[in-house]
Short mmCIF file of C-alpha atoms in Angstrom, two decimals:
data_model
loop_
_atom_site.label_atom_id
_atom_site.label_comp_id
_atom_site.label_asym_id
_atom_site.label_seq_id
_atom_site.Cartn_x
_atom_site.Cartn_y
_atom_site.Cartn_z
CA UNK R 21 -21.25 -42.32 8.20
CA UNK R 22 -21.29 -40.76 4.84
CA UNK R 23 -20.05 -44.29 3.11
CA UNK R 24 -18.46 -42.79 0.11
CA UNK R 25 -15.17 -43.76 -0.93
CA UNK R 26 -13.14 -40.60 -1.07
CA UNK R 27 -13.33 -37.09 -0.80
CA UNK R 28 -13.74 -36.90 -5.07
CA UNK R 29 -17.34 -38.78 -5.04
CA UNK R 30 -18.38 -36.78 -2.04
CA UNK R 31 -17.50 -33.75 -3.68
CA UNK R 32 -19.32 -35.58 -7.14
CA UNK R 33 -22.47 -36.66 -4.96
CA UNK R 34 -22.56 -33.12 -3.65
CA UNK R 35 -22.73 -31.60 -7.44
CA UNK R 36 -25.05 -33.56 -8.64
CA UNK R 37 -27.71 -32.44 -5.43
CA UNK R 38 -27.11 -28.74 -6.50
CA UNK R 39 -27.15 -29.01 -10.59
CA UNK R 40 -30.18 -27.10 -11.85
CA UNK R 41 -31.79 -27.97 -15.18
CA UNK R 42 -33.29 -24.33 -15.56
CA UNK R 43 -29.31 -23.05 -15.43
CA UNK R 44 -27.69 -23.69 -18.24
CA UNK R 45 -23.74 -24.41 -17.69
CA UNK R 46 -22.57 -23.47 -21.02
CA UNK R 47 -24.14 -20.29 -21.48
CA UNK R 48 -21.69 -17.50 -23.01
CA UNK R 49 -21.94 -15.09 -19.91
CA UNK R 50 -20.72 -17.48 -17.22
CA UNK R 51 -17.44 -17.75 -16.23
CA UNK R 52 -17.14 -21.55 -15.72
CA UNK R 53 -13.89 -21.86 -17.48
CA UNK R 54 -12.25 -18.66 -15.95
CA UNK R 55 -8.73 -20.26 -14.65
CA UNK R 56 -7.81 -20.64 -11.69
CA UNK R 57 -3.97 -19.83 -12.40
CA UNK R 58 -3.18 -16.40 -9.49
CA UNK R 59 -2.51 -16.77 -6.11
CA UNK R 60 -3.59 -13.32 -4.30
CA UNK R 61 -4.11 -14.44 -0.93
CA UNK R 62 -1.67 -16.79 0.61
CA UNK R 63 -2.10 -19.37 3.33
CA UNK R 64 -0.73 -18.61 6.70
CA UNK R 65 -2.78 -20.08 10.07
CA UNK R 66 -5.49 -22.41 10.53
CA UNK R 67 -6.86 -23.09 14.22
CA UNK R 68 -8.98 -25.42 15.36
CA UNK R 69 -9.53 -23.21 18.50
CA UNK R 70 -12.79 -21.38 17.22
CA UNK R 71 -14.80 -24.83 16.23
CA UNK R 72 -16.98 -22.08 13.73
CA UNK R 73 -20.66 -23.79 13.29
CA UNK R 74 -23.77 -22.44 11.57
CA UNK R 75 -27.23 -21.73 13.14
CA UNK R 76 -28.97 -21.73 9.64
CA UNK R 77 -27.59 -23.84 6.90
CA UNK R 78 -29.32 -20.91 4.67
CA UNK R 79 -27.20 -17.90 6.50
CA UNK R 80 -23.53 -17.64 6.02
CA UNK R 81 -22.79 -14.31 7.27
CA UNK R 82 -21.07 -15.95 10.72
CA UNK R 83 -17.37 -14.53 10.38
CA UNK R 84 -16.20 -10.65 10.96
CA UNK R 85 -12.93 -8.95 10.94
CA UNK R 86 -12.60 -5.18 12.74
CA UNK R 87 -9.06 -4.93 12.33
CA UNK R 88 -5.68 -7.28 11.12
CA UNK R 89 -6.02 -8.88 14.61
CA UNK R 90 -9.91 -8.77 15.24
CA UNK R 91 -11.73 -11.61 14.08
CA UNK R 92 -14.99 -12.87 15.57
CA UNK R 93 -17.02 -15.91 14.77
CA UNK R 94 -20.22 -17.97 15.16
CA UNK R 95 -19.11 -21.51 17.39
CA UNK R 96 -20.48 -24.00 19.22
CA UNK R 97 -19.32 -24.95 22.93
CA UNK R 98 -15.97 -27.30 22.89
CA UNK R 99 -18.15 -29.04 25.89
CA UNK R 100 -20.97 -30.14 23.30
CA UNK R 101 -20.93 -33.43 21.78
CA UNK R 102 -24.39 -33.78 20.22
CA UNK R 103 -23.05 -34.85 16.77
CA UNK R 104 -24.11 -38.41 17.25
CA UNK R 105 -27.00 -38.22 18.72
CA UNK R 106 -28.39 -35.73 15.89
CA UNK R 107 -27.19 -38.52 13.98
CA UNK R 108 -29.52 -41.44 15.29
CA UNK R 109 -32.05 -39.46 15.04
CA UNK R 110 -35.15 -40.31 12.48
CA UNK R 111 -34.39 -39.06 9.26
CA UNK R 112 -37.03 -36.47 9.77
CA UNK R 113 -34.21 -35.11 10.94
CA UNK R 114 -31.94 -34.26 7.96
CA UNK R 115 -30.15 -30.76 8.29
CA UNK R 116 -29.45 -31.25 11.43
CA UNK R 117 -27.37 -34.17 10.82
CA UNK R 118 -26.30 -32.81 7.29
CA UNK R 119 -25.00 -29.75 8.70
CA UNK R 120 -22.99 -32.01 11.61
CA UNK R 121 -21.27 -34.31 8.76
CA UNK R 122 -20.21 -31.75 6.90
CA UNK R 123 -22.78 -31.48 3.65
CA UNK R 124 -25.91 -30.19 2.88
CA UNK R 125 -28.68 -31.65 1.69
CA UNK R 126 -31.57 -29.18 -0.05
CA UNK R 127 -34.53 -29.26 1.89
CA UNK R 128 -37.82 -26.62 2.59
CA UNK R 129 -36.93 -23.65 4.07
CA UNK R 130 -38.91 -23.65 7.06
CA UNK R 131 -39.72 -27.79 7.47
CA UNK R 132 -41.79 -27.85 11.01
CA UNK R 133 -39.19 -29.50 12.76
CA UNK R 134 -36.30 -27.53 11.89
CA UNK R 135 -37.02 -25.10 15.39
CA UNK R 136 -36.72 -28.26 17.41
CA UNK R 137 -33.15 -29.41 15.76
CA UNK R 138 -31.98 -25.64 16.56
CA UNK R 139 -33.40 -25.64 20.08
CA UNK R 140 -30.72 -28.72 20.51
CA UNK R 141 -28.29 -26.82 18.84
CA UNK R 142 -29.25 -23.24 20.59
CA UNK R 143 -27.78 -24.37 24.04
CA UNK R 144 -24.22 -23.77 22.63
CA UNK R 145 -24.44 -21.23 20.62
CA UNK R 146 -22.09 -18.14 20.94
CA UNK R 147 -19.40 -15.88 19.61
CA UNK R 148 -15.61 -16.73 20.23
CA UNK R 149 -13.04 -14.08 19.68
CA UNK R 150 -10.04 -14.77 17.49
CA UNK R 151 -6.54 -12.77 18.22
CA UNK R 152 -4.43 -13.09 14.92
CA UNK R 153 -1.37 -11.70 16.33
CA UNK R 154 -1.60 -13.09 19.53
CA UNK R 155 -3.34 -16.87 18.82
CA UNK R 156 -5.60 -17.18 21.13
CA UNK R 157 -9.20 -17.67 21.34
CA UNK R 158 -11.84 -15.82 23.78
CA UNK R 159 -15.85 -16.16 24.51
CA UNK R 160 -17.63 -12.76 24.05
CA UNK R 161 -21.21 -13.54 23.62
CA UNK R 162 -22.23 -16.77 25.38
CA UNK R 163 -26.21 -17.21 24.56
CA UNK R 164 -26.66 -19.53 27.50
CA UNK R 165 -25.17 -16.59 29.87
CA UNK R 166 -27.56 -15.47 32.14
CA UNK R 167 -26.63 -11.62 30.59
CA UNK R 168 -28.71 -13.03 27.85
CA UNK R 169 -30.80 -15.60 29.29
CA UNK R 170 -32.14 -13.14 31.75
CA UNK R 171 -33.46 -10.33 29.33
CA UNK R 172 -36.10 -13.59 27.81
CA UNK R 173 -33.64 -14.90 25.52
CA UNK R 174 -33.69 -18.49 26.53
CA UNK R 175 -31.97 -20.77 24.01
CA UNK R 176 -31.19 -18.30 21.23
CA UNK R 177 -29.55 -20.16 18.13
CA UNK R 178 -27.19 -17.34 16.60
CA UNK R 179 -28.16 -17.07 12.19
CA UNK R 180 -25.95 -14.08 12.13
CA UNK R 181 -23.43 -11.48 13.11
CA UNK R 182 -21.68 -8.61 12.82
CA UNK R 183 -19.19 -6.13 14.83
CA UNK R 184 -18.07 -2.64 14.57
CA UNK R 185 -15.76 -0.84 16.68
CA UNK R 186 -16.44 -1.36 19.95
CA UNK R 187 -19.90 -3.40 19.21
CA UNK R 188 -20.49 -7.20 18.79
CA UNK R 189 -23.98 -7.68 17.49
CA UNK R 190 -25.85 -11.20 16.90
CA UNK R 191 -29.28 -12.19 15.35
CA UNK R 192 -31.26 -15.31 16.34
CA UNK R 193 -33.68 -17.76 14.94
CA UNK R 194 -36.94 -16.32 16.84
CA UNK R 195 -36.40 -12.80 15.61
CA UNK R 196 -33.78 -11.61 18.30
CA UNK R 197 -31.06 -8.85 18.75
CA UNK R 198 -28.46 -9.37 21.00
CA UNK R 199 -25.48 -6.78 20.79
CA UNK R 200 -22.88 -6.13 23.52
CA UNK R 201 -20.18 -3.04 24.20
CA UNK R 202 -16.89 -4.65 24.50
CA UNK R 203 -15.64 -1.82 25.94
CA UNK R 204 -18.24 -2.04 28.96
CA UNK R 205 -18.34 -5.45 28.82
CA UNK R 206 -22.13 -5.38 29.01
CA UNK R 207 -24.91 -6.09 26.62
CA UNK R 208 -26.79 -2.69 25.39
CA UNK R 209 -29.79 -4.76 23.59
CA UNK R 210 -31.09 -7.78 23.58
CA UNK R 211 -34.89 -8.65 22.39
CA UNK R 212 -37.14 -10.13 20.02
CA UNK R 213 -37.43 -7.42 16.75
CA UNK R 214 -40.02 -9.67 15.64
CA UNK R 215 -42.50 -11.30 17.22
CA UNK R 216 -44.56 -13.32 13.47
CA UNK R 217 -44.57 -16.55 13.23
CA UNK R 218 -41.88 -16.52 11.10
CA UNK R 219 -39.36 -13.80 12.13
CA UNK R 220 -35.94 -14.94 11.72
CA UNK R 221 -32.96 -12.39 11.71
CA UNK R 222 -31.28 -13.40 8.62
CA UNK R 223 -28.55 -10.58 8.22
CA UNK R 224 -26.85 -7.27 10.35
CA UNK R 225 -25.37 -4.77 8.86
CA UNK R 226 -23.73 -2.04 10.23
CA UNK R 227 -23.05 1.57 8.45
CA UNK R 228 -22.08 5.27 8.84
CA UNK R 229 -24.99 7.56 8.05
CA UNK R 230 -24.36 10.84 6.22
CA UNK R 231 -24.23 12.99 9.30
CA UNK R 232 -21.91 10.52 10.97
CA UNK R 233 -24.79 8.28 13.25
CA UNK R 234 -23.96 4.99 13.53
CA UNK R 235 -26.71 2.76 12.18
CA UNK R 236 -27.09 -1.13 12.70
CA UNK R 237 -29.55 -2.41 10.04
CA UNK R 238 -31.53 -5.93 10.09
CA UNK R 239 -32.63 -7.95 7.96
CA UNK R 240 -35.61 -10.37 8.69
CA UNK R 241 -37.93 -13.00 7.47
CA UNK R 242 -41.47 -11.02 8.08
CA UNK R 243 -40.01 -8.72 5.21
CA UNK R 244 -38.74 -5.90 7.20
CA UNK R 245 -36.01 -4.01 7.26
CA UNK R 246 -35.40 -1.95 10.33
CA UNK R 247 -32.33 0.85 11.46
CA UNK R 248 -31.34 1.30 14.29
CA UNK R 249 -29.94 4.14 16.35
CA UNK R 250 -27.01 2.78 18.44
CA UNK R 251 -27.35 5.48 21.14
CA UNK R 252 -30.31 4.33 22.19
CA UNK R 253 -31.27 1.45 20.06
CA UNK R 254 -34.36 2.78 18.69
CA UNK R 255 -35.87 1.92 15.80
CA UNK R 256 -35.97 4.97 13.24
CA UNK R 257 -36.70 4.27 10.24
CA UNK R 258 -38.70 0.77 9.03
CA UNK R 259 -38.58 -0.24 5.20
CA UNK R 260 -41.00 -3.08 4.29
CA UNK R 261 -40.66 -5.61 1.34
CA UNK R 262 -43.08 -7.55 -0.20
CA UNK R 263 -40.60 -11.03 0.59
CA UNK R 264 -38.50 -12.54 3.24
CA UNK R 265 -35.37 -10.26 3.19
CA UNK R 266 -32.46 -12.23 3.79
CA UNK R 267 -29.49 -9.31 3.16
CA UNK R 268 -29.74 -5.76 2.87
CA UNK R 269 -26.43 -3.64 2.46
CA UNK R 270 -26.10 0.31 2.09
CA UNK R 271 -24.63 1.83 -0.84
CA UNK R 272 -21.20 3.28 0.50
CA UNK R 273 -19.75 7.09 0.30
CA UNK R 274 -23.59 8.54 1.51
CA UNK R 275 -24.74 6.64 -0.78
CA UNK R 276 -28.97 6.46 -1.17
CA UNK R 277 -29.33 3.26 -2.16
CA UNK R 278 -29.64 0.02 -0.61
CA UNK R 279 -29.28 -3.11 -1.55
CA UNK R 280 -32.06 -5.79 -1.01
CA UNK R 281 -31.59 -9.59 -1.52
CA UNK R 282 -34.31 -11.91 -0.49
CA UNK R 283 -36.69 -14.68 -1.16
CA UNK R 284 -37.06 -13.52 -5.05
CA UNK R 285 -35.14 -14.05 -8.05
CA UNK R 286 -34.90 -10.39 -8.39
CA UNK R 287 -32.79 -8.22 -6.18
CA UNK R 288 -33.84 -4.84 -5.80
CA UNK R 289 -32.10 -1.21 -5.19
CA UNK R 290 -34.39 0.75 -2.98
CA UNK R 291 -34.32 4.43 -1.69
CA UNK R 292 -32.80 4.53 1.96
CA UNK R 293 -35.28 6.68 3.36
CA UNK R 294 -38.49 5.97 1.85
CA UNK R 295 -38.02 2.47 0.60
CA UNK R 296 -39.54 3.56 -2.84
CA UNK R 297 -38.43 1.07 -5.33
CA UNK R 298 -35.54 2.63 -7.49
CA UNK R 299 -33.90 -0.08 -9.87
CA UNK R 300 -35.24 -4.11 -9.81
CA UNK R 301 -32.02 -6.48 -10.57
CA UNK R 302 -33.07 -9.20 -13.70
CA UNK R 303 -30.85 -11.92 -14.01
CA UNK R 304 -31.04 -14.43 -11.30
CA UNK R 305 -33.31 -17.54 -11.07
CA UNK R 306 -33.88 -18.63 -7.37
CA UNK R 307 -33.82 -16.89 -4.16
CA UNK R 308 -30.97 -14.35 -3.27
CA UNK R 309 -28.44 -14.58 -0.48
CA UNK R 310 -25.52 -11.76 -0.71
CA UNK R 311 -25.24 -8.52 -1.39
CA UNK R 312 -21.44 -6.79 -1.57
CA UNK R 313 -21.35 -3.16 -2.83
CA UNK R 314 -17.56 -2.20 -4.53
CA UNK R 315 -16.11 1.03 -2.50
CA UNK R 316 -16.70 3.25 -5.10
CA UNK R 317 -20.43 2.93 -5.00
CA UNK R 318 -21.55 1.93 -8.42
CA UNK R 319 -20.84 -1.63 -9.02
CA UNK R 320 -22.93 -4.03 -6.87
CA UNK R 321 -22.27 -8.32 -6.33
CA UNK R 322 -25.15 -10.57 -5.91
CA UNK R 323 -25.30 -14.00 -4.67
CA UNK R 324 -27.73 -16.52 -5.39
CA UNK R 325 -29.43 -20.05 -5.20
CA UNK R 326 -29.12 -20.70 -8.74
CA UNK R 327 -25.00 -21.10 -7.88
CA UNK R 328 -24.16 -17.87 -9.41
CA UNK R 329 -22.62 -14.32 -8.43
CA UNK R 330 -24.04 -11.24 -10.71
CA UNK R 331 -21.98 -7.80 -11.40
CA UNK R 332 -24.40 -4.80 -11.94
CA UNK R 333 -23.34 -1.35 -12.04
CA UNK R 334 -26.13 1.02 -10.90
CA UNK R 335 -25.46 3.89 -13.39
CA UNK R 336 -27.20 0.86 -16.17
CA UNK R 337 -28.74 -1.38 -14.50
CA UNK R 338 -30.26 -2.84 -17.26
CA UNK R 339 -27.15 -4.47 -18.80
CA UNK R 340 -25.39 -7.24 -16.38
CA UNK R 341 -21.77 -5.99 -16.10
CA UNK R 342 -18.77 -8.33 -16.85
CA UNK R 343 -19.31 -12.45 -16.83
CA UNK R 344 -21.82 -14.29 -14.20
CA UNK R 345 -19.59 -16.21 -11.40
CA UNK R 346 -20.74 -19.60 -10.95
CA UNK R 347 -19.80 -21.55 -7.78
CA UNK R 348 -19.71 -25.55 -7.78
CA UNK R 349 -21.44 -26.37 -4.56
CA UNK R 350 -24.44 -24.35 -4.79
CA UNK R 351 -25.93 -21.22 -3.49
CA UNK R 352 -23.30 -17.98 -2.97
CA UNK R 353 -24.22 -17.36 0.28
CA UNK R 354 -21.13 -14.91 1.36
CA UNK R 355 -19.77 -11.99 -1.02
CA UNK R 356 -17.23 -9.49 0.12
CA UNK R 357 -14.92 -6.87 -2.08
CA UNK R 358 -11.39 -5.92 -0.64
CA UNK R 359 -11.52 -2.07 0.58
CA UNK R 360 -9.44 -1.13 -2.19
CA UNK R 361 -12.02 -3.01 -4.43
CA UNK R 362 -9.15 -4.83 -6.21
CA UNK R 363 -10.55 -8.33 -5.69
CA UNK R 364 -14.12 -9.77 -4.90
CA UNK R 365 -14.26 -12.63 -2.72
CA UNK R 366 -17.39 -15.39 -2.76
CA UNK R 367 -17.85 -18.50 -1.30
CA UNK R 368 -19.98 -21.51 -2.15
CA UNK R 369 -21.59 -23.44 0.10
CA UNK R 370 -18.97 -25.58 1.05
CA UNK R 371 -15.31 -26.70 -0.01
CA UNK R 372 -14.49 -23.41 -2.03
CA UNK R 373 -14.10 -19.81 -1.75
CA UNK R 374 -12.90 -17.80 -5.08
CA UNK R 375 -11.26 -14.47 -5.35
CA UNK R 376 -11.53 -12.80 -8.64
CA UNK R 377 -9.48 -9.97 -9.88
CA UNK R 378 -12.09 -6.93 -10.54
CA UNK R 379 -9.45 -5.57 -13.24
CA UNK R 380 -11.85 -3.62 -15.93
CA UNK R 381 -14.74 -5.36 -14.01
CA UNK R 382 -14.07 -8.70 -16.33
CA UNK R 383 -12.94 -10.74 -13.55
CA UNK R 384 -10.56 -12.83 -16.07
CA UNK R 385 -8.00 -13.63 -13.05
CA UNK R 386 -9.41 -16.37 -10.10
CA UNK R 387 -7.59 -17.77 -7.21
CA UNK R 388 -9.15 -21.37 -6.08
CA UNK R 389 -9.21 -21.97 -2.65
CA UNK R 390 -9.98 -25.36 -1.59
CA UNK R 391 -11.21 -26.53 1.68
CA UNK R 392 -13.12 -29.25 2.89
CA UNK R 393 -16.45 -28.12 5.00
CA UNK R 394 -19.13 -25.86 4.87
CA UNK R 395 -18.09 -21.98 4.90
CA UNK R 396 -19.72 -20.10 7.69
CA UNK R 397 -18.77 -16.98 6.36
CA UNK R 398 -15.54 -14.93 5.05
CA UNK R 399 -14.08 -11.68 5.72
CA UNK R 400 -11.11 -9.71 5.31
CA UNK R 401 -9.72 -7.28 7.35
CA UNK R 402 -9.90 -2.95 6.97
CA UNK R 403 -6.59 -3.23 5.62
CA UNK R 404 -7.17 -5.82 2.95
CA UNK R 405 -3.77 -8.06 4.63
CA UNK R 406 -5.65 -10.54 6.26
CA UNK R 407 -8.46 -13.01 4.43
CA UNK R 408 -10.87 -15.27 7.02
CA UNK R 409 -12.43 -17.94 6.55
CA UNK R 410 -14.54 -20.03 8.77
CA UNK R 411 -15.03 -23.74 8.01
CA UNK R 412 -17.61 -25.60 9.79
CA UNK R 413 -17.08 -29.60 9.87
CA UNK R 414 -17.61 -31.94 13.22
CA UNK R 415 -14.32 -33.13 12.88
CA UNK R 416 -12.58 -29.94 11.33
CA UNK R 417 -14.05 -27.17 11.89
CA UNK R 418 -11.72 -24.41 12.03
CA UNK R 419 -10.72 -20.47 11.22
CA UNK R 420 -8.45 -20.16 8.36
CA UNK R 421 -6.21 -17.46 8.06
CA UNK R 422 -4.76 -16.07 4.10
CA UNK R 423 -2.41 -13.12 3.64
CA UNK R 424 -2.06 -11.23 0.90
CA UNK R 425 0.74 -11.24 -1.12
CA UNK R 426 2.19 -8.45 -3.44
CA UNK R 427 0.62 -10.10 -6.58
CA UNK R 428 1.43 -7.20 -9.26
CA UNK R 429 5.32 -8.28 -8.60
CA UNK R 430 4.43 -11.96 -9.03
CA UNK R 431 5.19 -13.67 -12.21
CA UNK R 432 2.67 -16.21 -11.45
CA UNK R 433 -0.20 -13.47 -11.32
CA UNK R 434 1.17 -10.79 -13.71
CA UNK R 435 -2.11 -9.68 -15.95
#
């Protein structure tokens, strides 16, 4: 057990283990004090059918919405009951417990135990299926399945996901692929991308190319970026950084830009093609997380270690646009704008997710949501009515469902 008195001094304890000296809380430019006074998304289902869990405690990107009523999520088998027995373990041991209990605790990236801890964890890894209109829960990707076990992908620990139309597609630990047709019911890839010492799959993302191919692009820790045909799930095109690349994201409309967070303070905007180096992002002071381009194409979100979110806008670069968004738990490791790029949604590491108001890019309007967990991930759906969130917690863990509300005829959020 924990041992601390109430949820308050948790939440206190939990500050204090994320304040950095280097970041100074009063600075003019961060938004500390923007209120949280609007209530844009409303709360309206939690289940504690999908148990969501995290394979990383680094990689947040575990929760995806492909329509209103599509939701799918990173869990861990009903069946498993491993919590205590992480918990007597050494306390070589921490994440693993950490992560179990509900907190996290910073530690090395890559401590030399940490593959053990996820080869416990690996044996229950999967992705559950989440019906919003019809409440109820469904397996679609079971790791320990011998669909997967039997293309060499023994004891795969899921670090990320992503789905598309008829596609469910999930990145491992050791550098893996796995991604299935739901509408053949059949996996149409599965194998190591990677084969370094080092090669985990920290991000998917999937986008519409120019002349309408379907691309899924990954993100991994030997500093690659690779796309991928999804006809035949060749690789075309390989971009390679100089650092661990932990989320790329395309620039939308055709855009030729992508968007490259990683293990650097600097985030960097990069030709799509070549890879050349077009803009480098100046602002942030640890290692970068999230990436979320607006709709229209110019404005770009970044998430970071240092607790903050940044607001660039690619036409000036230069000049950080609006205020900088600082969490309260720590890293933003999950960034999303609405499709009609009215709102920007971020989570911390645990117990919070915001949604700021874009208005005239000042983000002056914030709606507080407050949980109790660590968020795997959040998403909202095509439509911009449904807002998901996954909490992860051994006792709690849970989807949670919001739905927006008509805010521009609510007194309580008029601007």
């Amino acid at each position: 057990m924990l041992g601390f008195s109430c949820r308050d001094t948790y939440r206190m304890h939990n500050a204090q283990s994320v304040y950095l000296p280097g970041l100074c809380m009063d600075h003019p430019r961060l938004s500390w004090f923007t209120p949280s006074d609007a209530e844009f998304f409303s709360f309206n289902y939690s289940t504690r059918r999908v148990s969501c869990s995290i394979g990383h405690t680094q990689l947040r990107h575990l929760v995806v919405s492909t329509s209103q009523h599509d939701v799918y999520a990173m869990c861990k088998n009903s069946k498993c009951c491993i919590a205590t027995h992480l918990e007597i373990f050494s306390s070589g041991i921490i994440w693993g417990a950490s992560y179990l209990v509900g907190t996290e605790i910073c530690i090395s990236r890559k401590p030399s135990y940490i593959s053990f801890v996820f080869a416990v964890v690996a044996a229950w890894s999967g992705i559950m299926h989440w019906n919003a209109s019809r409440r109820k829960e469904s397996s679609v990707l079971n790791m320990s399945s011998p669909e997967v076990t039997s293309r060499g992908l023994r004891h795969m620990t899921v670090t990320t996901i992503a789905a598309i139309e008829n596609l469910v597609m999930a990145g491992g630990l050791h550098g893996e692929v796995v991604v299935k047709d739901l509408n053949r019911n059949s996996i149409v890839f599965a194998d190591h991308i990677s084969t370094r010492s080092d090669p985990i799959t920290n991000a998917i993302d999937c986008h519409w190319s120019p002349q309408g191919q379907l691309v899924m692009m990954t993100s991994n820790n030997d500093g690659k970026i690779r796309m991928f045909d999804t006809e035949s799930f060749s690789v075309f095109n390989t971009i390679r950084m100089g650092f661990a690349v932990n989320h790329a994201t395309r620039q939308p409309n055709g855009g030729k830009l992508l968007c490259v967070a990683g293990d650097h303070e600097d985030g960097r905007l990069v030709d799509v093609d070549t890879g050349k180096p077009e803009v480098i992002l100046r602002g942030h002071i640890r290692n970068m997380f999230a990436t979320a381009w607006h709709p229209d194409g110019s404005i770009i979100a970044t998430g970071n270690e240092d607790n903050t979110c940044r607001i660039w806008d690619v036409r000036n670069p230069a000049r950080q646009l609006g205020p900088c968004l600082p969490g309260f738990f720590g890293a933003i490791r999950s960034l999303r704008f609405t499709n009609d790029g009215k709102f920007l949604i971020m989570s911390d590491n645990s117990d919070y997710v915001y949604i700021y108001l874009v208005g005239d890019m000042d983000f002056q309007r914030k709606q507080e949501i407050d949980l109790f967990g660590l968020v795997s991930g959040v998403t909202v759906s095509p439509d911009d009515e449904l807002l998901t969130v996954g909490v992860v917690h051994k006792a709690a863990g849970r989807l949670l469902e919001f739905e927006r509300k008509d805010w521009r005829k609510s007194s309580s959020c008029l601007i």
